[in-house]
XYZ file of C-alpha atoms in Angstrom:
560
model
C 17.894 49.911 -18.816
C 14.596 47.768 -18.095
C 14.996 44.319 -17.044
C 13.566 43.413 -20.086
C 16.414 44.403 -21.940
C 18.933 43.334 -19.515
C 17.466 39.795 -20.471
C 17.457 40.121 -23.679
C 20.792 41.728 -23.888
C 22.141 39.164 -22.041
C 20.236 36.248 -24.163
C 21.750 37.683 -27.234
C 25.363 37.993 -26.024
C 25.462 34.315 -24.961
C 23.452 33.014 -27.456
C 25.696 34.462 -30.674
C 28.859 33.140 -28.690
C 27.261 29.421 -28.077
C 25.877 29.784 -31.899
C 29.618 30.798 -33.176
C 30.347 27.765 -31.184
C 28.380 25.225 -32.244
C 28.655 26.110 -35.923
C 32.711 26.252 -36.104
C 32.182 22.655 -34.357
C 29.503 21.445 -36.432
C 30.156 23.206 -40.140
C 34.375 23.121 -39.324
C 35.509 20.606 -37.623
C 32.453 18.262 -38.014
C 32.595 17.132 -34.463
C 28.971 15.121 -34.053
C 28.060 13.326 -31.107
C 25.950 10.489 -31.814
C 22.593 11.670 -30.265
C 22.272 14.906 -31.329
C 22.850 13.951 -34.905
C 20.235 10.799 -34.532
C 17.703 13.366 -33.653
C 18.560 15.610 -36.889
C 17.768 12.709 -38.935
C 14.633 12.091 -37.174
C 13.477 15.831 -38.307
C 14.813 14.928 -41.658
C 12.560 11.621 -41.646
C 9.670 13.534 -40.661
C 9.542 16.196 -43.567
C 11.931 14.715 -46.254
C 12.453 10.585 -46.103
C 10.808 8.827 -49.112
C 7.689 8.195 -46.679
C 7.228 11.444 -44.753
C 5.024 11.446 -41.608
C 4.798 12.727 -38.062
C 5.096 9.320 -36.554
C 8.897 9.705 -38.170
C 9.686 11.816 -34.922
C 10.671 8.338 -33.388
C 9.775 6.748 -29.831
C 12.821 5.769 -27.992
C 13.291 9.590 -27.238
C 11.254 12.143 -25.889
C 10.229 13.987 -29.159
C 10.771 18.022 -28.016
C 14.406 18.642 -29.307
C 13.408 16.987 -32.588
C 10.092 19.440 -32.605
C 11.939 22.301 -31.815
C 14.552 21.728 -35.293
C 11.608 20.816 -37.586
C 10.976 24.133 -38.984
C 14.682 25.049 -39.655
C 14.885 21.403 -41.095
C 12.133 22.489 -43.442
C 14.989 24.845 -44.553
C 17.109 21.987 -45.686
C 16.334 22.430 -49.553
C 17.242 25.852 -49.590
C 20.045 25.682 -46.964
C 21.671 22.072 -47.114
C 24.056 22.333 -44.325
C 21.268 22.810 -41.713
C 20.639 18.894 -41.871
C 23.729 17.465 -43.778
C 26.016 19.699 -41.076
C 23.432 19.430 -37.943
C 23.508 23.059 -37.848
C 19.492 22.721 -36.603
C 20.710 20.993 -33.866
C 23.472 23.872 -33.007
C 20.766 26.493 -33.611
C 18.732 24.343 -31.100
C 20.810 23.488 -28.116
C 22.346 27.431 -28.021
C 18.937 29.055 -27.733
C 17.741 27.115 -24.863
C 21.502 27.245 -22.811
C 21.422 30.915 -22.917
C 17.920 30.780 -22.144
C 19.042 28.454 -19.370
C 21.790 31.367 -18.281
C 19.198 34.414 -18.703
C 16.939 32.179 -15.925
C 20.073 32.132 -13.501
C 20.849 35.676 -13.682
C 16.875 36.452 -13.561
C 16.635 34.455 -10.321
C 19.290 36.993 -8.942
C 17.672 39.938 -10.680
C 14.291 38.845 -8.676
C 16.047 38.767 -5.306
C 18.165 42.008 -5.746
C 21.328 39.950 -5.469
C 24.297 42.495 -5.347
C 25.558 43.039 -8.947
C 28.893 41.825 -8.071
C 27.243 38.479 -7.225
C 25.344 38.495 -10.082
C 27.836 38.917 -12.846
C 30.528 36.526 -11.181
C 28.035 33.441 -10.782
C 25.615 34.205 -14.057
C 29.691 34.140 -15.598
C 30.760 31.502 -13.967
C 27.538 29.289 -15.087
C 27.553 30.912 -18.241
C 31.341 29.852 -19.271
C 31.604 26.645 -17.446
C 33.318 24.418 -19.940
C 30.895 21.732 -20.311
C 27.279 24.347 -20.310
C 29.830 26.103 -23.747
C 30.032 21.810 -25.143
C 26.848 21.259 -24.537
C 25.066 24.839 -25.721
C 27.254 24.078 -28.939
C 26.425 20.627 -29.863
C 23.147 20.195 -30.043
C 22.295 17.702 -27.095
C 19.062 17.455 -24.835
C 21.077 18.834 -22.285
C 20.856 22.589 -23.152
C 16.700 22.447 -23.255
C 16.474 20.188 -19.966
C 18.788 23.114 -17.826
C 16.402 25.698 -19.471
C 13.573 23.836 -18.484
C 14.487 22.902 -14.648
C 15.861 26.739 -14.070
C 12.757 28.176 -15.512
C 10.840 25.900 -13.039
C 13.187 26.616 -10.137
C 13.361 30.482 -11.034
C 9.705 30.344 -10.647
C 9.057 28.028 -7.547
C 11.381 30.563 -5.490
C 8.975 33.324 -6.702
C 5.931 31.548 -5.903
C 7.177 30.172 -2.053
C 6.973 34.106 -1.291
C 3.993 35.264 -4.056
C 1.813 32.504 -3.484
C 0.794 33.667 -7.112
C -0.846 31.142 -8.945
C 1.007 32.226 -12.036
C 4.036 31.459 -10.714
C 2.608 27.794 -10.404
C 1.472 27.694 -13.166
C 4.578 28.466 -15.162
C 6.591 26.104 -12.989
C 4.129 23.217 -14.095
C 4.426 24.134 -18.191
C 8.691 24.126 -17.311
C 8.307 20.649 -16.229
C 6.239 19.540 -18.613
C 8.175 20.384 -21.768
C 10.883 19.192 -19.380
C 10.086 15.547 -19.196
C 8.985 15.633 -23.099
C 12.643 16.667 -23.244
C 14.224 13.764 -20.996
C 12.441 10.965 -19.425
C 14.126 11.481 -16.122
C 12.312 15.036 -15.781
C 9.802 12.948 -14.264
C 11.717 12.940 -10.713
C 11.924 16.774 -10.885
C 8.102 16.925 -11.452
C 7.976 14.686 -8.629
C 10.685 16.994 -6.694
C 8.289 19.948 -7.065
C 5.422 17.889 -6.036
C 6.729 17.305 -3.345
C 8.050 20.901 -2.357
C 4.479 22.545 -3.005
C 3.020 19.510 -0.446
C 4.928 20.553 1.639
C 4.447 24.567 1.276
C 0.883 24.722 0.799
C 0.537 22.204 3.717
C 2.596 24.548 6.411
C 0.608 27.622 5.155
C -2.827 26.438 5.042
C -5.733 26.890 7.513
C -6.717 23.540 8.718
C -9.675 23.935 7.584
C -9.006 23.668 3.824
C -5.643 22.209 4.164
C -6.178 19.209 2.302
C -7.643 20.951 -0.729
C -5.230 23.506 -1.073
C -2.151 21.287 -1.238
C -4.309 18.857 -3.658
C -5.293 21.661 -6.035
C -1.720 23.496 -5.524
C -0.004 19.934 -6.439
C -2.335 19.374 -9.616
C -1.612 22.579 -10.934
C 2.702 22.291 -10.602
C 2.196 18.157 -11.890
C -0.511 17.848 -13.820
C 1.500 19.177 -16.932
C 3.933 16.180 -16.954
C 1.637 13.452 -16.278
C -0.403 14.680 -19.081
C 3.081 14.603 -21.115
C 3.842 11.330 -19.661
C 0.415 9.991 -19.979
C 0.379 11.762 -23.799
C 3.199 10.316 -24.969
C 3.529 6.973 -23.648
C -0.429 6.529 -24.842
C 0.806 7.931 -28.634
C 3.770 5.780 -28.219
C 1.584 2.858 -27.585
C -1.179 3.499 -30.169
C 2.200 4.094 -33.084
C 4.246 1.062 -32.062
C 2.532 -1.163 -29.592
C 4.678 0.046 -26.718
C 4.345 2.210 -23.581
C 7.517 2.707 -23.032
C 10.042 2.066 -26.023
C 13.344 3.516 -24.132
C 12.909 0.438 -21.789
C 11.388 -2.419 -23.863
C 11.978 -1.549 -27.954
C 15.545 -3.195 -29.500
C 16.297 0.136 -29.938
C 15.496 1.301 -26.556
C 18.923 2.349 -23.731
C 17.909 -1.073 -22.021
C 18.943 -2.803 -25.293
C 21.589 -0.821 -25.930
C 23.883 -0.984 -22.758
C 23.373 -4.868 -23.244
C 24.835 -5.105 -26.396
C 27.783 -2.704 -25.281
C 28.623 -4.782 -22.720
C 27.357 -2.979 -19.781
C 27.601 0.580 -17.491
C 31.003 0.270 -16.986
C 30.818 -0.216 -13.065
C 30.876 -4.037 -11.524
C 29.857 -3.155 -8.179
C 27.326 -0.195 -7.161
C 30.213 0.633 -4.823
C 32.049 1.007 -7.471
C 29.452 3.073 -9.786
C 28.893 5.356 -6.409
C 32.758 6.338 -6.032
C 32.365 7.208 -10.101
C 29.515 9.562 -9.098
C 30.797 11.244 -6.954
C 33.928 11.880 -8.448
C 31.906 12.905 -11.417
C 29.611 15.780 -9.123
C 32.893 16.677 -7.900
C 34.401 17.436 -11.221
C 31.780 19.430 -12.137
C 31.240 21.217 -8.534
C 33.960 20.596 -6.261
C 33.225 23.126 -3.405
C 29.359 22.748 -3.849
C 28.664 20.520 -0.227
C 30.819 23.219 1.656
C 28.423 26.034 0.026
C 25.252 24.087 0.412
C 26.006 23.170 4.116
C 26.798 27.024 4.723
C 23.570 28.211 2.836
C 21.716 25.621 4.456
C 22.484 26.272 8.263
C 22.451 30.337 7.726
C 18.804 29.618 5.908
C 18.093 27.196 8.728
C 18.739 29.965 11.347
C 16.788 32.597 9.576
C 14.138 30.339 9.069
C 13.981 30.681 5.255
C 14.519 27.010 4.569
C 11.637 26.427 2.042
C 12.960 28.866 -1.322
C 16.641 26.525 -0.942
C 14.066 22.924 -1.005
C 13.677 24.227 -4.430
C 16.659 23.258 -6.674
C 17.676 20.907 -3.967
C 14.480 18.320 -3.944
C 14.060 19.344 -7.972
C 17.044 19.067 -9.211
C 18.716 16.993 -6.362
C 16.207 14.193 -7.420
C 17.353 14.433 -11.019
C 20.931 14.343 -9.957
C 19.865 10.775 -7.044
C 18.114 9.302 -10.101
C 20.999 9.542 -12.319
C 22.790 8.096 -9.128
C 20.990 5.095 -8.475
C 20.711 4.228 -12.775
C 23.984 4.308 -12.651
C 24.729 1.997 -9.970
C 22.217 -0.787 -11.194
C 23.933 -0.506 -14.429
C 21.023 0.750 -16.345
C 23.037 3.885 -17.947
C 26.034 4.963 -18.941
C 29.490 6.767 -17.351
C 28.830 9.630 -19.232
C 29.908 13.294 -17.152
C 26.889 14.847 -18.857
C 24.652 12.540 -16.805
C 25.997 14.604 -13.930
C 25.996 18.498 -15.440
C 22.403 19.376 -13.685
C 24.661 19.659 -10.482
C 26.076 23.163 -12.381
C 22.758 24.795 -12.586
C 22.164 23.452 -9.248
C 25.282 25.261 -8.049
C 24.505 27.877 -9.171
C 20.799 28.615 -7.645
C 22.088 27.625 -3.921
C 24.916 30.429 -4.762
C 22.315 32.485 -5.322
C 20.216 31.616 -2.221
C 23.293 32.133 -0.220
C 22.886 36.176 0.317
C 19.215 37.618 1.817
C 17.121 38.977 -0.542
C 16.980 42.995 -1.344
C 13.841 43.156 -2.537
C 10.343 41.368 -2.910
C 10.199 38.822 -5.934
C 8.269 40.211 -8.574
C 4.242 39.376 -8.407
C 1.230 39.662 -10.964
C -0.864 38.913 -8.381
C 0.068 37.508 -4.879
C -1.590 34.908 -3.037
C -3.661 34.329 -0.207
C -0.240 33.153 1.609
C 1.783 35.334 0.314
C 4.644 36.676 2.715
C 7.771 39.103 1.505
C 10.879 37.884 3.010
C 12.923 40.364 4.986
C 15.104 42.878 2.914
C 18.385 43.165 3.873
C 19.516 47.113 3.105
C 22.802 46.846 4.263
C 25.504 44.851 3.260
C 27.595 43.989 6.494
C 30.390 41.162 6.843
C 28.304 38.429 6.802
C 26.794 39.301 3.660
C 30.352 39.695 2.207
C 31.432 36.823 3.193
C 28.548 34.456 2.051
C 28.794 36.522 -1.208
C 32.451 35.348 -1.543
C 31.359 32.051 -0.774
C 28.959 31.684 -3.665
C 31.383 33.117 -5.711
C 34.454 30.923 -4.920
C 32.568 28.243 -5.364
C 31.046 28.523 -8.833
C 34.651 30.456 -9.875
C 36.642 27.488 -9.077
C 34.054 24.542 -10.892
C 35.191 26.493 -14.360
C 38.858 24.778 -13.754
C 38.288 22.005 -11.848
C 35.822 20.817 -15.038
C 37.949 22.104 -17.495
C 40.366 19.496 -16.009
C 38.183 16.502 -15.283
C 37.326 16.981 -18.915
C 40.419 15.855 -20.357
C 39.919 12.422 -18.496
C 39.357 9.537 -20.734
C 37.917 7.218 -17.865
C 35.721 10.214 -16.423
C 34.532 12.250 -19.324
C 34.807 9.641 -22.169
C 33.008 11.745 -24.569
C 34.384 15.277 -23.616
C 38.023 14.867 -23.416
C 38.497 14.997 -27.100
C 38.039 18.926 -27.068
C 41.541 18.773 -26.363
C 42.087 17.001 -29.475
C 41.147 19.859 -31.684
C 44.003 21.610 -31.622
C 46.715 18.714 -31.631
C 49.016 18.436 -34.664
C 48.125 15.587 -36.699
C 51.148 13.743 -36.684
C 51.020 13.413 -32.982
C 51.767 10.261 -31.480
C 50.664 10.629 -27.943
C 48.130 7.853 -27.676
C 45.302 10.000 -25.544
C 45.367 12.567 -28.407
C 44.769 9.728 -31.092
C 42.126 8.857 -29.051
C 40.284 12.044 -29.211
C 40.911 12.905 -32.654
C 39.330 9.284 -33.264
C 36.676 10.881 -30.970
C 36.321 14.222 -33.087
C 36.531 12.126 -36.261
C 33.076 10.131 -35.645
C 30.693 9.548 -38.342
C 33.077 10.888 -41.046
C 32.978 7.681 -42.694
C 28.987 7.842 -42.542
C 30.014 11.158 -44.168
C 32.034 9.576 -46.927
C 29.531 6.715 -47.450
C 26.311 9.453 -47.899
C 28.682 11.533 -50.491
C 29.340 8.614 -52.411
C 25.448 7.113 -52.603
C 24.522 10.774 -53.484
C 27.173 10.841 -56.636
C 25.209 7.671 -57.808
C 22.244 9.734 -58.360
C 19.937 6.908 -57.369
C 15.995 7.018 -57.691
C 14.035 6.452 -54.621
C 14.172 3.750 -52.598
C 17.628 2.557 -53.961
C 18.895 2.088 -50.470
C 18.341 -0.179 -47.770
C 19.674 0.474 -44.250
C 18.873 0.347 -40.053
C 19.329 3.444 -38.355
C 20.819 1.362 -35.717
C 23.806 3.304 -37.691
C 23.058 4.073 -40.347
C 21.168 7.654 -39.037
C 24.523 9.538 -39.399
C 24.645 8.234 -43.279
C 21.038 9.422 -43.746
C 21.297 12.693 -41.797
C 24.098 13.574 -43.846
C 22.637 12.747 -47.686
C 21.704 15.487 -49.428
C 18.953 13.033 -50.832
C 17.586 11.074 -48.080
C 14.850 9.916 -50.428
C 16.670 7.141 -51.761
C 17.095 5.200 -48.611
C 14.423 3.037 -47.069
C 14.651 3.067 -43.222
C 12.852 2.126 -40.060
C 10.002 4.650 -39.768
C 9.395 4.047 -43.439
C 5.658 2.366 -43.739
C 6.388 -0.325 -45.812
C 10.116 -1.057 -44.111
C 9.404 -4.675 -43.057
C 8.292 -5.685 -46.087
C 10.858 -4.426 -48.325
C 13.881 -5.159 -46.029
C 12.034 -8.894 -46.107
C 12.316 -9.246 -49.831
C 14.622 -6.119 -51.032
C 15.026 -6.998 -54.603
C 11.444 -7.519 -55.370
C 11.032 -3.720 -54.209
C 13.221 -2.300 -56.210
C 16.496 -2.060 -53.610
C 19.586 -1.822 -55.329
C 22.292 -1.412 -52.451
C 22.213 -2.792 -48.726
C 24.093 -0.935 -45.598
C 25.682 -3.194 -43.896
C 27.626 -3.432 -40.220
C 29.169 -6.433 -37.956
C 26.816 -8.857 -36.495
C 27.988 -8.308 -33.395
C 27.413 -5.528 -30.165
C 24.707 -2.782 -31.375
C 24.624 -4.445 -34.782
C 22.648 -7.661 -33.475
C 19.521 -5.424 -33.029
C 20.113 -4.101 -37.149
C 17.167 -5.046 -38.811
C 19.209 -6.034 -42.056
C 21.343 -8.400 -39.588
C 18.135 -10.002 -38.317
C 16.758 -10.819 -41.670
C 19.961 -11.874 -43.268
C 22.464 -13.353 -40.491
C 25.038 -13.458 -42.711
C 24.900 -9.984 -45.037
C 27.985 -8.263 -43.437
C 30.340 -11.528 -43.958
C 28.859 -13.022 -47.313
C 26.292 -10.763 -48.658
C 23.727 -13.827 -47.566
C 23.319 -14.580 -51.203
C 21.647 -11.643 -51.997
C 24.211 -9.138 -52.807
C 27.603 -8.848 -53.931
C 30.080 -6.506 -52.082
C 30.982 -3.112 -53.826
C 32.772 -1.165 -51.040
C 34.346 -1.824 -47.880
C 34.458 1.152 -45.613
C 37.129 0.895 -42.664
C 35.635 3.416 -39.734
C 38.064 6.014 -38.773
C 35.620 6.729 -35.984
C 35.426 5.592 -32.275
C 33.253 2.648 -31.024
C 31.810 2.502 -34.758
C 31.426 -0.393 -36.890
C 33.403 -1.196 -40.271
C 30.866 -0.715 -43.290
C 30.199 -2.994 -46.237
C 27.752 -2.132 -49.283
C 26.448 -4.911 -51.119
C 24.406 -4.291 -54.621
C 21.447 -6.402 -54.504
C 21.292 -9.346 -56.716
C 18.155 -11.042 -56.579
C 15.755 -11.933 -53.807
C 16.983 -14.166 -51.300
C 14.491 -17.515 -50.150
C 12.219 -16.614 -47.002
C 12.980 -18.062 -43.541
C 12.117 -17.890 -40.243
C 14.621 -14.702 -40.049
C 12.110 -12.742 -41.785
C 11.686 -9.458 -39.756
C 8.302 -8.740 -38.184
């Protein structure tokens, strides 16, 4: 069998489990998690909200996952459940984490790595307990691990090719990378700084200087054109650069009105870090000190600087956010250190063969083949292997921690009997059950049968109502043209019901709150109260729906 084939064997054998995966999760036990279902309704805003546009993608996230699900969203009217379920988002996140896995085993396949190797890491990657979560539920984090392996698969190529293809494909990875998450900018600047360096110790002297500068432009000049791109479109759209740092929507905003990171010292927020890499690799320093000394003595240093400036920047970035309070304790903050696992396991046996060229380089040197396969190649075989082996348990246990995987544990919720009483199971079924009320609430504005524009609401929240109408039409939100001025005089525009959530936490930034202080407790003398919905959710607001009775007097509160 080609290699081809091996690839795409192994792509389709992963993918159809993560798929099976993400649909009984999505479809079955409607198990959401917040992000991934915000970005469904922002494809849903773009081709089906009662003013469709392009600029609907939204700003306060990089806009590729929400590209990638627009043409199966364009599906919706002939398949509901792809939006109203998130199944686009399922679809989504389980192509690119086996694409992510096919990368890892092709970074072996392009070294020779002994089968045994192979098959035991790509497994161990492959089944790790939170790369399965994550390729099933529809989160940025299954397209950023495709993007960074792709680069890294192709930066250990190119430290022996030299071939400018190699670069060049490394470059387009990082790209699409940081148009996936903003922090791929510190693994553009990672591989920056590891083709400085390589281009710099191979060059004449002579044209030293141009050779890094051109070699550097071609790996970086992808993202900052992305970065450039988008903060320019974001700019030109909304009058902001950057709307993840300064809009009242942005994470800046957002971990103020939670109350914080979590951590009160960085000493603090450093001990949860590293308890968090350790969940999710325990043995990886032992392994990377091993690979690093053998590598060291055989001087073959530069293809392990790969994942480890690339991805170890990612991983020192989340680090340092963390412990000036400027994210959140989240373990999937941490889950690059898997992928990164696994290419140093990799690294950890010589090579058996040249990597694969189109066209070496001027500098290009084949690393030397090891035929044989003595006792030191066993043994730093079995090293790689332990290590990525025994990260499958140790996550699978970290996961059920409430304090260090906050969002995860409640996987093992979903098989708990209902009239349990164990309070940590309550707590994850509360977990599993989020945005079912948003559920309930978008059934029962659909039964209404209301014309367009019926419904006012912020997506503060009120995305997981939207995403999950099967007639999105008849709300007016946010990236609607004309939002300000109907959610400053509703009644004139025809609104006949108001979403409504506590004045208090997330809810200060809600647009509705803003212009009418008082909706949620009153109805601000402009509506009357018709339901009260109690969240069976975690860390979600209460609901109230008020039907509009006339048009309240102007103040300074009016939204601008």
């Amino acid at each position: 069998m080609t290699a081809r084939r091996q690839a795409i064997g192994l792509f389709l054998v992963i993918w159809l489990l993560y798929l099976v995966i993400g649909v009984w999760l999505a479809a079955d036990v409607r198990w959401y998690f917040g992000d991934s279902l915000s970005r469904v309704q922002s494809a849903q805003s773009v081709l089906f909200s009662r003013d469709p546009h392009l600029s609907a993608i939204g700003f306060i996230f990089t806009p590729l996952t929400v590209i990638v699900q627009l043409p199966l969203t364009a599906l919706t009217p002939i398949f509901p459940a792809i939006t109203t379920s998130a199944l686009s988002a399922a679809v989504m996140s389980s192509v690119f984490m086996a694409g992510s896995v096919v990368q890892i085993a092709g970074i072996a396949r392009d070294r020779g790595v002994a089968p045994w190797i192979t098959i035991a890491v790509t497994a161990s990657y492959a089944l790790n307990p939170m790369i399965v979560l994550y390729a099933a539920n529809g989160m940025s984090e299954a397209p950023y691990l495709f993007f960074l392996t792709w680069c890294g698969r192709r930066l250990i190529r190119w430290i022996d090719t030299d071939d400018v293809h190699d670069l060049v494909a490394a470059g387009i990875a990082l790209g699409f990378a940081y148009l996936t998450r903003y922090d791929g900018a510190a693994a553009a600047l990672g591989a920056g700084i590891v083709v400085a360096l390589v281009t710099f110790r191979r060059s004449d002297t002579t044209d030293r200087m141009m050779r890094v500068i051109l070699d550097v432009a071609i790996v970086a000049l992808p993202a900052f054109v992305a970065f450039i791109g988008w903060a320019f479109t974001s700019w030109l759209i909304t009058g902001d650069l950057f709307a993840q740092l300064s809009s009242a929507y942005g994470n800046a905003a957002i971990l103020e009105q939670s109350g914080g990171s979590g951590s009160s010292t960085p000493w603090q927020a450093l001990r949860f870090s590293t308890t968090e890499l350790l969940i999710l690799a325990p043995l990886f320093p032992l392994l990377l000190a091993v690979v690093a000394i053998v590598r060291y003595r055989r001087q073959r240093f530069y293809p392990l600087l790969v994942p480890l400036v690339i991805i170890g920047l990612v991983l020192g970035f989340q680090v340092y956010s963390y412990s000036q309070g400027s994210t959140f304790a989240f373990l999937r903050f941490y889950l690059t250190v898997v992928p990164l696992a696994a290419v140093v396991a990799l690294l950890a046996v010589p090579a058996r063969r040249a990597n694969p060229t189109r066209r070496p380089g001027a500098h290009a040197s084949a690393p030397r083949i090891v035929v044989r396969r003595g006792a030191g190649y066993l043994a730093l075989g079995m090293c790689a292997v332990i290590t990525m082996a025994i990260a499958v348990p140790s996550t699978a246990v970290g996961m059920g921690s409430p304090t260090y995987a906050p969002q995860e544990f409640a996987v093992y919720s979903l098989g708990a009997h209902e009239d349990s009483v164990n309070q940590e199971v309550l707590d994850g079924q509360r977990v599993i059950r989020s945005f079912q009320t948003e559920r309930s609430i978008a059934q029962y504005l659909d039964d209404l049968d209301l014309p367009d524009g019926s419904v006012l609401c912020d997506t503060v929240y009120g995305f997981a109502v939207v995403a999950q109408s099967q007639n999105p039409k008849q709300f007016v939100i946010p990236s609607d043209q004309d939002f300000t001025e109907i959610v400053n005089d509703p009644a004139a525009h025809g609104v006949r019901y108001m979403l409504s959530v506590p004045r208090s936490g997330r809810g200060e930034s809600d647009a509705l709150n803003v212009r009418f202080p008082t909706l949620y407790e009153n109805g601000a003398q402009v509506g009357v109260l018709v339901l009260e919905a109690r969240n069976v959710g975690a860390d979600l607001p209460d609901w109230r729906i008020y039907r509009v009775t006339g048009s309240g007097t102007l103040t300074s509160n009016g939204v601008s």
